[in-house]
Coordinates of C-alpha atoms in Angstrom, one line a residue:
Chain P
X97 CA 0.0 0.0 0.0
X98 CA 2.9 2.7 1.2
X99 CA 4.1 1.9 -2.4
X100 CA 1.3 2.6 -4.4
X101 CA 0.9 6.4 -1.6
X102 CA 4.4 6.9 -2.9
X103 CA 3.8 6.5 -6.2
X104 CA 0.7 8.6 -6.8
X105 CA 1.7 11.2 -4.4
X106 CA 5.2 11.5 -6.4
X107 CA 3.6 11.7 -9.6
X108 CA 1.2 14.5 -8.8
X109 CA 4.1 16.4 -7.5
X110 CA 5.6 16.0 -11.0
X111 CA 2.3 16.5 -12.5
X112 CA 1.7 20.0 -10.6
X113 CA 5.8 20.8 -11.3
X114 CA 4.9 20.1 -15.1
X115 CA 1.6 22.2 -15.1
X116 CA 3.3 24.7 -12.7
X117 CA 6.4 25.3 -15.4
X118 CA 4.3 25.3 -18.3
X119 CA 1.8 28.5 -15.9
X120 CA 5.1 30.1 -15.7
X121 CA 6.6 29.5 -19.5
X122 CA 3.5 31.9 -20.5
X123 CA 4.2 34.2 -17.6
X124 CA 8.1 34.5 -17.7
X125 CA 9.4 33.2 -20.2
X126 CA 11.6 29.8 -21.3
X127 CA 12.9 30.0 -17.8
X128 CA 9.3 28.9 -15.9
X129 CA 11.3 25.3 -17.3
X130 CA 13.0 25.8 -14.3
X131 CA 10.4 25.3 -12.0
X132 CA 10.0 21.0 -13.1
X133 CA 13.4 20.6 -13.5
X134 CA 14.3 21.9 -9.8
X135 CA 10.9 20.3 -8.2
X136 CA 11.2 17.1 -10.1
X137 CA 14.5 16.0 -9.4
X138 CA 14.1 17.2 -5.7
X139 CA 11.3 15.3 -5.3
X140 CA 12.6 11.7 -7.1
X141 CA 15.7 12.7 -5.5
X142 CA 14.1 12.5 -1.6
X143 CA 12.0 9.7 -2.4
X144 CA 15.3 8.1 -3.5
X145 CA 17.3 8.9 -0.4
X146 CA 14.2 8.2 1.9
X147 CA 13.6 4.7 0.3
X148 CA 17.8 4.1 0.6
X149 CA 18.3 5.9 4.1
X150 CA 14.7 5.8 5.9
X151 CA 15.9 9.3 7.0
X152 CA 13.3 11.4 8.8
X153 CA 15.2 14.7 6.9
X154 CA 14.2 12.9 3.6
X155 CA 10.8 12.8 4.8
X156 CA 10.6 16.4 5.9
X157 CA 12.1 17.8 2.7
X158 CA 9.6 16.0 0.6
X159 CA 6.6 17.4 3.5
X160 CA 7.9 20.9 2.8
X161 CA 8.3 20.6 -1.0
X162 CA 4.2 19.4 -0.9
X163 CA 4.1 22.4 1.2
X164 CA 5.6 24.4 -1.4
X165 CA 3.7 23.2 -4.2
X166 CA 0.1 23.2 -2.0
X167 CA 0.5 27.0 -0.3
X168 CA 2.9 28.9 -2.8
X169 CA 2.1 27.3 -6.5
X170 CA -1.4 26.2 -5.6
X171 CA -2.9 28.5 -2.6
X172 CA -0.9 31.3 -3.1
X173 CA -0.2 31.9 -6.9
X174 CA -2.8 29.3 -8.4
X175 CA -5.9 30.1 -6.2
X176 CA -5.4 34.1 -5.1
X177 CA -3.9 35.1 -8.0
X178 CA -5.4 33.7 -11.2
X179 CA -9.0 31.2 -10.1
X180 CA -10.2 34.1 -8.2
X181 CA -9.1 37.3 -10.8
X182 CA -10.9 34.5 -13.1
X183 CA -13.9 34.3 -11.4
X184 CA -13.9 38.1 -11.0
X185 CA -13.6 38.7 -14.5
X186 CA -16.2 36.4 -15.7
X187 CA -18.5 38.7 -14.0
X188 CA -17.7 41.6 -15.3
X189 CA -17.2 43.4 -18.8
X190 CA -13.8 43.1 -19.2
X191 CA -12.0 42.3 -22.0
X192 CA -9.9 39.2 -22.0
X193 CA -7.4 38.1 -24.7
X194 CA -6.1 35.4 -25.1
X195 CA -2.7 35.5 -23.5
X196 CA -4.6 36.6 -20.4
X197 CA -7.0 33.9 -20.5
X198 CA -4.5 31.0 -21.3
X199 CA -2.5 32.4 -18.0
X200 CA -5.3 32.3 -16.0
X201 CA -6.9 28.9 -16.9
X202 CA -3.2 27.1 -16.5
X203 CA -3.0 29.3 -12.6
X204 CA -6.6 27.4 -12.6
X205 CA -5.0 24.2 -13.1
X206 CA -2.5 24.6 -10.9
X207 CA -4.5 25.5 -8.4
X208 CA -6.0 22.2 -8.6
X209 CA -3.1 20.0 -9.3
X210 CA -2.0 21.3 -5.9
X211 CA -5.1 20.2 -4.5
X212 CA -4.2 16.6 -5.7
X213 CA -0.8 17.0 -4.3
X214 CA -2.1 17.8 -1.1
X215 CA -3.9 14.7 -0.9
X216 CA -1.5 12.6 -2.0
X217 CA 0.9 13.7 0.2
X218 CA -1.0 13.2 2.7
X219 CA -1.8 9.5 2.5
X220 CA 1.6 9.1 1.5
X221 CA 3.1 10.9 4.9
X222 CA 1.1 9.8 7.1
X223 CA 1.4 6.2 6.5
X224 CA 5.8 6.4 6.1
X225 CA 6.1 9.0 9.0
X226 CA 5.5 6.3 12.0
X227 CA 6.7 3.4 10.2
X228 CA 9.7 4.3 7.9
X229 CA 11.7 1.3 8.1
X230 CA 8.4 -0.4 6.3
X231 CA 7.7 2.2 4.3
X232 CA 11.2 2.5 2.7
X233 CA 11.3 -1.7 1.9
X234 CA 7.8 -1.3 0.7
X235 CA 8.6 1.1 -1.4
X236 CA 9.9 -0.7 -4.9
X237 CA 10.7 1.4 -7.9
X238 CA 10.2 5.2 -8.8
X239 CA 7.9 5.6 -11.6
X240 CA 10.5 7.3 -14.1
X241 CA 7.9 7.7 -17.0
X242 CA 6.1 10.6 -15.8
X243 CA 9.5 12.7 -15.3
X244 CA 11.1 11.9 -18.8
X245 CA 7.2 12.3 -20.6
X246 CA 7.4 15.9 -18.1
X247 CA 10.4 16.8 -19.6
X248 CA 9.4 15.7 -23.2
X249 CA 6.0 17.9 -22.8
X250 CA 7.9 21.1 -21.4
X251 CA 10.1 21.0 -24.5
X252 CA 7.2 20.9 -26.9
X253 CA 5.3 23.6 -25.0
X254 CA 9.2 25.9 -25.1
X255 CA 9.3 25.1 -28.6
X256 CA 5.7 26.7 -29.6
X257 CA 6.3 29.1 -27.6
X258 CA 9.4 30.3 -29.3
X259 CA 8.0 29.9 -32.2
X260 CA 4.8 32.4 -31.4
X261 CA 7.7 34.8 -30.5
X262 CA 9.3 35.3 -33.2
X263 CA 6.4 35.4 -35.6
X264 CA 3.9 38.0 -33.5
X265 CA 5.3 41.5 -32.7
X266 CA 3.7 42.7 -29.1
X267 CA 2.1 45.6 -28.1
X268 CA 2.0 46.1 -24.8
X269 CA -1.3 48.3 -23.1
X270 CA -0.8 49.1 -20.0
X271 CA -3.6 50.7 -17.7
X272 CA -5.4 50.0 -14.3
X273 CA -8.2 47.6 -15.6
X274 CA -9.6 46.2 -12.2
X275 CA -9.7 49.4 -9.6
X276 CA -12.5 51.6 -9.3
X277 CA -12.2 53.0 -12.7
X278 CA -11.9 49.5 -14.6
X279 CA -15.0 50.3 -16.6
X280 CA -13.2 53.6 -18.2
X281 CA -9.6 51.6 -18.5
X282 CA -11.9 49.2 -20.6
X283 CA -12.7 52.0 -23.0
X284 CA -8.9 52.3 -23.3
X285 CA -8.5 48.7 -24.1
X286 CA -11.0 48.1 -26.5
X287 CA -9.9 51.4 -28.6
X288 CA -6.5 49.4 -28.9
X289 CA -8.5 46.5 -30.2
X290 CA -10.8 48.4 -32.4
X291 CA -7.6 50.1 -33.9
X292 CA -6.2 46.6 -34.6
X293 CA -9.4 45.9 -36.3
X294 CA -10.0 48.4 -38.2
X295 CA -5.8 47.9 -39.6
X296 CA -7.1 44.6 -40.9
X297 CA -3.9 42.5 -42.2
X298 CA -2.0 45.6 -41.3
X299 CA -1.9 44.6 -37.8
X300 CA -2.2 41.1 -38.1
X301 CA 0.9 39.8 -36.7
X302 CA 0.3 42.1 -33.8
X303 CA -0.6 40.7 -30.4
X304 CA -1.9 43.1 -27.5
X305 CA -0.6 42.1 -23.7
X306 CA -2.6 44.1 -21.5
X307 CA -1.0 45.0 -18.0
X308 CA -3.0 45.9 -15.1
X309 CA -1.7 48.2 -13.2
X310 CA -3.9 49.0 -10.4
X311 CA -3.1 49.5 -6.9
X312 CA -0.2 50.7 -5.2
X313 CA 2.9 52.2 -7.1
X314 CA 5.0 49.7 -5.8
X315 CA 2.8 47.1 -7.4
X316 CA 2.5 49.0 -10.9
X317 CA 6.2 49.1 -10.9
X318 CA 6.5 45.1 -10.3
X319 CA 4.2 44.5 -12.8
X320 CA 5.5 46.3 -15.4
X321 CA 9.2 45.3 -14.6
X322 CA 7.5 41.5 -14.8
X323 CA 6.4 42.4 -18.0
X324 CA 9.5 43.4 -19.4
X325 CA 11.6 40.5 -17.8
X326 CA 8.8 37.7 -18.7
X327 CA 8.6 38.7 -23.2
X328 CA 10.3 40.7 -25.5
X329 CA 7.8 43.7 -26.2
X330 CA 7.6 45.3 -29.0
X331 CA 5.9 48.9 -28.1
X332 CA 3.9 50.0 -25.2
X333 CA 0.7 52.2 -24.9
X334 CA 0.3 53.2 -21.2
X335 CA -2.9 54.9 -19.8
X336 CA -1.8 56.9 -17.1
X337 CA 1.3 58.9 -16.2
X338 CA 2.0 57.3 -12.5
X339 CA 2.5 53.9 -14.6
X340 CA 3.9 55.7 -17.7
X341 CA 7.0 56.8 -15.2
X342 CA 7.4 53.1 -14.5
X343 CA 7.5 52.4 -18.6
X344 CA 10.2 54.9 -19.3
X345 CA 13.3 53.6 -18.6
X346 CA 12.0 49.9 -19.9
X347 CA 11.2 51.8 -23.4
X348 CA 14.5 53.6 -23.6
X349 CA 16.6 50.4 -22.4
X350 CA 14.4 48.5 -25.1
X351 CA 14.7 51.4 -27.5
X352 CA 11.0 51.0 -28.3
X353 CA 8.3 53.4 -28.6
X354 CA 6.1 54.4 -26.1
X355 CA 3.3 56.6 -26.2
X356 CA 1.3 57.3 -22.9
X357 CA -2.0 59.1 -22.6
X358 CA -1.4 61.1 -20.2
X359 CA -0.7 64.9 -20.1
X360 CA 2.8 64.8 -17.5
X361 CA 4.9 66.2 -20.3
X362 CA 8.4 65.2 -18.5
X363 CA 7.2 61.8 -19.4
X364 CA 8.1 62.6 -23.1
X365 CA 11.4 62.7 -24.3
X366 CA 11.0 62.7 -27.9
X367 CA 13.3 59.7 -28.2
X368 CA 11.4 57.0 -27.1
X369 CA 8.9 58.3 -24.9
X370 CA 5.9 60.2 -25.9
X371 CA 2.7 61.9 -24.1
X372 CA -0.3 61.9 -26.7
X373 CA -3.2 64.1 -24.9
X374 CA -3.5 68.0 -24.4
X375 CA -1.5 69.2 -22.2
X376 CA -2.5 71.2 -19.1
X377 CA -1.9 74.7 -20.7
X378 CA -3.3 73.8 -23.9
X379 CA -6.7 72.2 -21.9
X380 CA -6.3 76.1 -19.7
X381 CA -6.1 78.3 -23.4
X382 CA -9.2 76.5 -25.0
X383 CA -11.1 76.8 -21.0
X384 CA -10.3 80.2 -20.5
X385 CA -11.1 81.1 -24.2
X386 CA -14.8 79.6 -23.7
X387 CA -14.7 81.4 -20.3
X388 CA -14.1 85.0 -22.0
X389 CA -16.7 84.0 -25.1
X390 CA -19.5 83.6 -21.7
X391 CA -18.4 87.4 -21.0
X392 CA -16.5 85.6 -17.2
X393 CA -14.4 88.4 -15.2
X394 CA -14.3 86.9 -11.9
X395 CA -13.6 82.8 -11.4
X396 CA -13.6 81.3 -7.6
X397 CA -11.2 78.0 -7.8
X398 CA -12.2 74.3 -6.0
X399 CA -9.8 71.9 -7.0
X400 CA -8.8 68.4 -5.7
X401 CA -4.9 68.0 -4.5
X402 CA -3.4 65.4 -7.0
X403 CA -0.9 66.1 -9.8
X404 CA -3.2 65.8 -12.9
X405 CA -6.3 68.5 -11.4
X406 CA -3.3 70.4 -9.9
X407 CA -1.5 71.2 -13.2
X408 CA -5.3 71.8 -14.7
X409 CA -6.2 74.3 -12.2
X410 CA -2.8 76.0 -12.0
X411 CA -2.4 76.1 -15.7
X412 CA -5.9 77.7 -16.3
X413 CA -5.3 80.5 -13.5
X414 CA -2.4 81.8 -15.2
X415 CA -4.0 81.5 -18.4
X416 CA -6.6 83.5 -16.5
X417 CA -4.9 86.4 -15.2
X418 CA -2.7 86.7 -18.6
X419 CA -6.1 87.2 -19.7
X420 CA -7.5 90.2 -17.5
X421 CA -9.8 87.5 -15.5
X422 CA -8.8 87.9 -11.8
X423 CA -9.3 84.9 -9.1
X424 CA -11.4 85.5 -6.2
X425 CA -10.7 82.6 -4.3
X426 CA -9.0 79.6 -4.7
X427 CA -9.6 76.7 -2.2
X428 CA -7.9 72.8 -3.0
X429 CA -8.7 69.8 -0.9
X430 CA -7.5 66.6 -0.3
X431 CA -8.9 63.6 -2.2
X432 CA -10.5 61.9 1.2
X433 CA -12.8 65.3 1.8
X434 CA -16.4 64.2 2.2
X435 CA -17.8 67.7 3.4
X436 CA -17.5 70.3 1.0
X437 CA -20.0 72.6 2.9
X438 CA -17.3 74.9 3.4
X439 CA -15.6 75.2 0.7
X440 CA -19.0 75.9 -1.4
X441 CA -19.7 78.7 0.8
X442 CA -16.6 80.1 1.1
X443 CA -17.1 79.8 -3.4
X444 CA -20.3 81.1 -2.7
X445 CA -19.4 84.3 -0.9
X446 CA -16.6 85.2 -3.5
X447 CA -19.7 85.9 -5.6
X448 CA -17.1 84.6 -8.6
X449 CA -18.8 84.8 -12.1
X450 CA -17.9 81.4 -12.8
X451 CA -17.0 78.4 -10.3
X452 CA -13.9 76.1 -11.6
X453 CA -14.6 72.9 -9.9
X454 CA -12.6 70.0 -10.8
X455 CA -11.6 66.2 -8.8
X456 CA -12.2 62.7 -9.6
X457 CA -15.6 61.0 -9.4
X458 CA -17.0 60.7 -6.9
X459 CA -15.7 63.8 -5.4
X460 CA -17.0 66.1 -8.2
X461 CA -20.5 64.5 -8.0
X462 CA -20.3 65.5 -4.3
X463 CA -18.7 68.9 -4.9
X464 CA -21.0 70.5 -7.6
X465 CA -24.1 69.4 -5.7
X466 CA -23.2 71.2 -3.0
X467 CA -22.4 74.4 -4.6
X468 CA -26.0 74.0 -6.2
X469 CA -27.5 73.8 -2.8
X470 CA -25.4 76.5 -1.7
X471 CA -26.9 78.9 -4.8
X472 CA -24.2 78.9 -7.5
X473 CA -25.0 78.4 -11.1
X474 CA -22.3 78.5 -12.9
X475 CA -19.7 75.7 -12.8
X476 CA -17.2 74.8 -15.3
X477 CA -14.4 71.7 -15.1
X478 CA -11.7 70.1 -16.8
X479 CA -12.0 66.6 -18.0
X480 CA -13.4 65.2 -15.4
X481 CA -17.2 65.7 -15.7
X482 CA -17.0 63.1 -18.5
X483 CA -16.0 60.5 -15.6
X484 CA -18.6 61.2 -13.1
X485 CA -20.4 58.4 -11.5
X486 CA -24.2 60.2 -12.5
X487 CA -23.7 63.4 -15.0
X488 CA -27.0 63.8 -14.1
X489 CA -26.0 65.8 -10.7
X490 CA -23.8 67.6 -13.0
X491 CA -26.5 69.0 -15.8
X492 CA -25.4 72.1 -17.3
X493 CA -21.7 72.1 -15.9
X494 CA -19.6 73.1 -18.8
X495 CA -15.5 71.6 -19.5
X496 CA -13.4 71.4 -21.7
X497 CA -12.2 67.4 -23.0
X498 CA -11.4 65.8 -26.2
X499 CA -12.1 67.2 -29.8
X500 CA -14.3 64.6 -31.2
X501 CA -13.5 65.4 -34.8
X502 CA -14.7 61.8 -36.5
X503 CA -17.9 62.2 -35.8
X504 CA -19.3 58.3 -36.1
X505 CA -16.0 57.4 -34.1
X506 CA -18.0 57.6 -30.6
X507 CA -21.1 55.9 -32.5
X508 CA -18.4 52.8 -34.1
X509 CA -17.6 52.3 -31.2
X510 CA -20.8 52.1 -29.3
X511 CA -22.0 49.9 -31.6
X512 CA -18.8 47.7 -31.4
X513 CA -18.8 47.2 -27.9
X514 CA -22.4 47.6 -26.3
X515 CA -21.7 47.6 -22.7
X516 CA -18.8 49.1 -22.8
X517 CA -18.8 53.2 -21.3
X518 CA -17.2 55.4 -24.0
X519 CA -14.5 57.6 -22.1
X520 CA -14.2 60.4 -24.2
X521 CA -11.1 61.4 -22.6
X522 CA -8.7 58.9 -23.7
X523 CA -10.5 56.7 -26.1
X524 CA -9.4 58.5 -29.4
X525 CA -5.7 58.6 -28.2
X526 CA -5.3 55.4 -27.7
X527 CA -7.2 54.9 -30.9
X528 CA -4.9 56.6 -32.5
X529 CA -2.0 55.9 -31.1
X530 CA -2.3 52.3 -31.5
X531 CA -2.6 53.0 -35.0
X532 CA 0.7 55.1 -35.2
X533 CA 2.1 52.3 -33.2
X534 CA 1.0 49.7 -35.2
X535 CA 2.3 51.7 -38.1
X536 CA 6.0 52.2 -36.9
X537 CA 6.3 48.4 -36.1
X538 CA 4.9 47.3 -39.6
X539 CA 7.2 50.1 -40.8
X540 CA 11.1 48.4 -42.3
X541 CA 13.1 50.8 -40.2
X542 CA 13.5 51.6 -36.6
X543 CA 10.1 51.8 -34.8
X544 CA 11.0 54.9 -32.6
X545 CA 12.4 56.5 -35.5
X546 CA 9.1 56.0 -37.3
X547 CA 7.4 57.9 -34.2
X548 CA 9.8 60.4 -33.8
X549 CA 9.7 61.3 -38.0
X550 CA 5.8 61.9 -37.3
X551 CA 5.0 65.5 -36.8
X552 CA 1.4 66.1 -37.6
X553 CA -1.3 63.7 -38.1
X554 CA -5.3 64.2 -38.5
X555 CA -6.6 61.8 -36.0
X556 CA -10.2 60.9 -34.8
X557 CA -9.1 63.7 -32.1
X558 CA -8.6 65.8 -34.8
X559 CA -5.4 67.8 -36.2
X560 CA -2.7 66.4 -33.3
X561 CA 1.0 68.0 -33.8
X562 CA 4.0 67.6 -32.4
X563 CA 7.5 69.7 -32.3
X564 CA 10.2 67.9 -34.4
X565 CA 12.3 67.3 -30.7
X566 CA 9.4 67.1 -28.6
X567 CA 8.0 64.5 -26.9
X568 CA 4.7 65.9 -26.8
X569 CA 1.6 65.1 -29.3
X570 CA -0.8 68.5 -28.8
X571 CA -4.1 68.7 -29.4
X572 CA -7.0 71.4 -29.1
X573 CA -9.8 70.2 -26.9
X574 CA -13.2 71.0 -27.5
X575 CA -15.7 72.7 -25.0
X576 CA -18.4 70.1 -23.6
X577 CA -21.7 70.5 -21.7
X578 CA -23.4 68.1 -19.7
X579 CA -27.5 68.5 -21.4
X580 CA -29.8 65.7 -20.6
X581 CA -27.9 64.0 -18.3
X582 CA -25.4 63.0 -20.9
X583 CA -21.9 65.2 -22.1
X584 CA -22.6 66.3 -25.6
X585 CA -19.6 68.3 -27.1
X586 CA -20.8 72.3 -27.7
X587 CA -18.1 73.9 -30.2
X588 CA -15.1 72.1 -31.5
Chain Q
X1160 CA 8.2 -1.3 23.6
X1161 CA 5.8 1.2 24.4
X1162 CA 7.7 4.2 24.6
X1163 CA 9.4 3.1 21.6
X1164 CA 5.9 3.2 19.5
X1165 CA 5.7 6.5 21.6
X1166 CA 8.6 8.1 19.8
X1167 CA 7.6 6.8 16.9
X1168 CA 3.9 7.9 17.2
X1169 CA 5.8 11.7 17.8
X1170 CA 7.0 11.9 14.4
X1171 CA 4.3 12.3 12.1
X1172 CA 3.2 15.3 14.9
X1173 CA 6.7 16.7 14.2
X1174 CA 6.2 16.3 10.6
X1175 CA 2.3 17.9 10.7
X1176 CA 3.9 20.7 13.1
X1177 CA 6.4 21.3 10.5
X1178 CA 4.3 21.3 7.4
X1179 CA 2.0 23.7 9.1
X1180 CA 4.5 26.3 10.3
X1181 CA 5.8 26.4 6.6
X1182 CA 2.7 26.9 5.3
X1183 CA 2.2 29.6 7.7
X1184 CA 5.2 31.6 7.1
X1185 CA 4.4 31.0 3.4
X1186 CA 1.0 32.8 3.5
X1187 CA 2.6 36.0 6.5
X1188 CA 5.4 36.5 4.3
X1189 CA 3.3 36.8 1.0
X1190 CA 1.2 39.1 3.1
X1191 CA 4.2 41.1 4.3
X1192 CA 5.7 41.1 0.3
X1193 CA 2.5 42.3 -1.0
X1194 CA 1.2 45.1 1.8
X1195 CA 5.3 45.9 1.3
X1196 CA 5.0 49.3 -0.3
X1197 CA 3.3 52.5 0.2
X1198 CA 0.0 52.2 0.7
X1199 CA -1.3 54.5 -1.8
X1200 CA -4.0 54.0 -4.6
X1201 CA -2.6 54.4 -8.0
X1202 CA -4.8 57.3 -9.8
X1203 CA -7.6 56.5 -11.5
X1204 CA -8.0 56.1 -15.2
X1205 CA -8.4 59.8 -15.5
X1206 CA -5.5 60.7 -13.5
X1207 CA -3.0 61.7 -16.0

């Protein structure tokens, strides 16, 4: 009987190493191989030494290699971090290729296989710990099929897999696809795939690994660093500029292009590195325009603290006072306010012919409500309106956003994805800079060169420039109104 | 003879004692590895 434990217990060890390396080929690379070849020889190897030496050690390395293979391969990695992200995603809209699917489904199995480890183990433990003199004559011969038909297997899968590298080119999109704002990263995500689309054979060698990168920084910066260690890729299109930090040096080490949609400008270097979105002075010019065309003297500021709302609301107060319209008051707060009581009076009392209010949703929901109660009519924002959890609490707030020059572009792509929340901001960026992506890796030369010889383009964002050095693609926004509980852009 | 068996019997609590501790320092330090760094939300999609 302690035979037959032995043997089923040994080869579900190999059977979870196999499934474990082949998890880990897709996630890192050739070198996931490592994974059977050090768990598969360990494990035959203590078997080996137990059955010669009835040593207890033998019998505690192979408990803690089960352990290993149960709690970090299965629990850990197999269970937390793929079956359950499964589960989640399987509920929700997201988009999954193919890449991601395959990982997830093989952390699945593994999951499982650990499950049968665990069992095995077990039986097989419990019987050899208190009787290992038996246990080690019982045991006869180590099955040696499964290890050389593991190692046969693993070659195969290598094999394929090399093969799929060197005939796809990557594009790498990389944006927070599972935090609080996973349903607008999704608009980002399927613009990259309805840019592929629409480049028919164009694009056809192309393959899109997507890179979640919410959370913390620190975990942003581990997966992208992952990313880069695990595959060669080819050209990256990152969402926002905390990430897009991360994705510089990787680019310029790579000497790939990258193209963020984001508006941090130092993040473009005009080498490798490139923002594609208006920047924070060109978003203030085209506000503060509108602003003067409404006959606005007087503005009262309320502004979130955070790097993307600060550089709005600083650039479009100087923009303001170059242009005769003089600040009244000018109040920021912190991202966890929930009272805005104050501030709205203190906006209020100003008595400000126009009330800048801009923070993420759901803080501006929260914020222009308030300043209705407290009397003010008119509100104008940057950007963020378009992200608010109801625009409804937001009717007749004008800001300024994206230049939706294609008109049927929004209207495609509703009727591509049904589901799927159109995110004016960013959608026709990444449209377009997957094209021009796309483009420079289907191009003969050097990719980044391709980018960098591209000065001017007429997008679905509309006429988008750049300065032969710069890093920066510029665009003019448009000025948007929220009318019916839904943003509808006003004047190009 | 009895003591002997009692020993004996002592092992596979060793073993079980062992497995389990590893298993538990598995899961804290994974814990500790991923609460590691600053605990700050990255911005949201619209944080550029």
């Amino acid at each position: 009987m302690t035979d037959r434990y032995a043997r089923t217990s040994l080869i579900s060890l190999i059977a979870a190493a196999l499934i474990s390396a082949i998890h880990h080929v897709l996630e890192l690379g050739p070198r996931g191989v490592m994974i059977a070849v050090v768990f598969i020889a360990a494990a035959c190897g203590t078997l080996l030494w137990f059955k010669r030496s009835e040593s207890r050690a033998a019998l505690v390395v192979y408990a803690l290699l089960n352990v290993w293979m149960i709690v970090g391969f299965g629990l850990l990695h197999g269970f937390v971090e793929h079956t359950i992200p499964l589960l989640a995603l399987s509920h929700s809209s997201t988009s999954l290729g193919l890449t991601t699917l395959m990982g997830h489904l093989s952390g699945v199995a593994m999951a499982g296989a650990a499950v049968w480890v665990a069992i095995t183990g077990w039986r097989f433990l419990s019987a050899a710990a208190d009787a290992r003199a038996e246990a080690a004559a019982a045991i006869k011969r180590l099955p040696l099929v499964p290890a050389v038909a593991s190692a046969g297997l693993l070659a195969v899968v290598v094999g394929a897999h090399a093969y799929v590298d060197a005939h796809s080119l990557r594009i790498a999109i990389i944006a927070p696809t599972t935090g609080p704002n996973a349903v607008l990263a999704q608009s980002f995500i399927r613009a990259a795939e309805m840019a592929k689309e629409d480049l028919g054979p164009e694009a056809e060698r192309i393959q899109l690994v997507t890179v979640d990168s919410t959370g913390t920084p620190e975990r942003a910066r581990n997966v992208i660093d992952q990313m880069f260690r695990a595959q060669r890729i080819d050209a990256v299109l990152g969402a926002v500029s905390a990430s897009g930090q991360f994705t510089v040096p990787h680019a310029t080490d790579a000497r790939i292009p990258h193209i963020c949609i984001c508006s941090v400008r130092t993040i473009g270097d005009g080498r490798y590195n490139f923002t594609n979105i208006p920047l924070p002075e060109d978003e203030a010019v085209r506000w503060v325009a509108e602003a003067k065309r409404r006959g606005t003297t007087t503005i009262s500021i309320l502004a979130q603290e955070e790097t993307s709302i600060r550089n709005h609301a600083d650039a479009m107060s100087r923009e303001a006072m170059k242009n005769g319209i003089k600040i009244l008051f000018d109040g920021r707060f912190a991202g966890d306010t929930i009272d805005f009581v104050r501030l709205a009076k203190q906006a209020r009392a100003a008595n400000a012919d126009l009330v800048f209010a801009e923070a993420f949703p759901p803080l501006i929901d929260r914020l222009v409500q308030e300043l209705r109660r407290q009397g003010v009519a008119n509100i104008a924002s940057i950007v963020t309106p378009s992200a608010a959890d109801d625009p409804r609490t937001l009717e007749g707030v004008w800001y300024t956003d994206t230049n939706l020059a294609d008109a049927t572009f929004q209207s495609r792509f509703e009727a591509r994805f049904p589901g799927t929340r159109f995110a004016a901001h960013m959608t026709p960026y990444a449209y377009d800079s997957f094209k021009l992506l796309a483009r420079a890796l289907a191009n003969s030369g050097e990719p980044a060169a391709y980018v960098r010889g591209i000065t001017r383009y007429d997008g679905v964002a509309g006429i988008v420039t750049r300065d032969r050095e710069g890093g920066n693609f510029r665009s003019r926004p448009a000025v948007w109104v929220i009318e019916n509980g839904k943003p509808r852009e006003l004047l190009p | 003879m009895n003591e002997a068996r009692n020993v004996r019997m002592q092992f596979s609590r060793i073993l079980l004692a062992i497995s389990l501790a590893a298993a538990a320092a598995m899961i804290v330090g994974n814990v500790v590895v991923q609460r590691g760094g600053p605990v700050v939300e990255m911005p949201a999609a619209f944080s550029h």
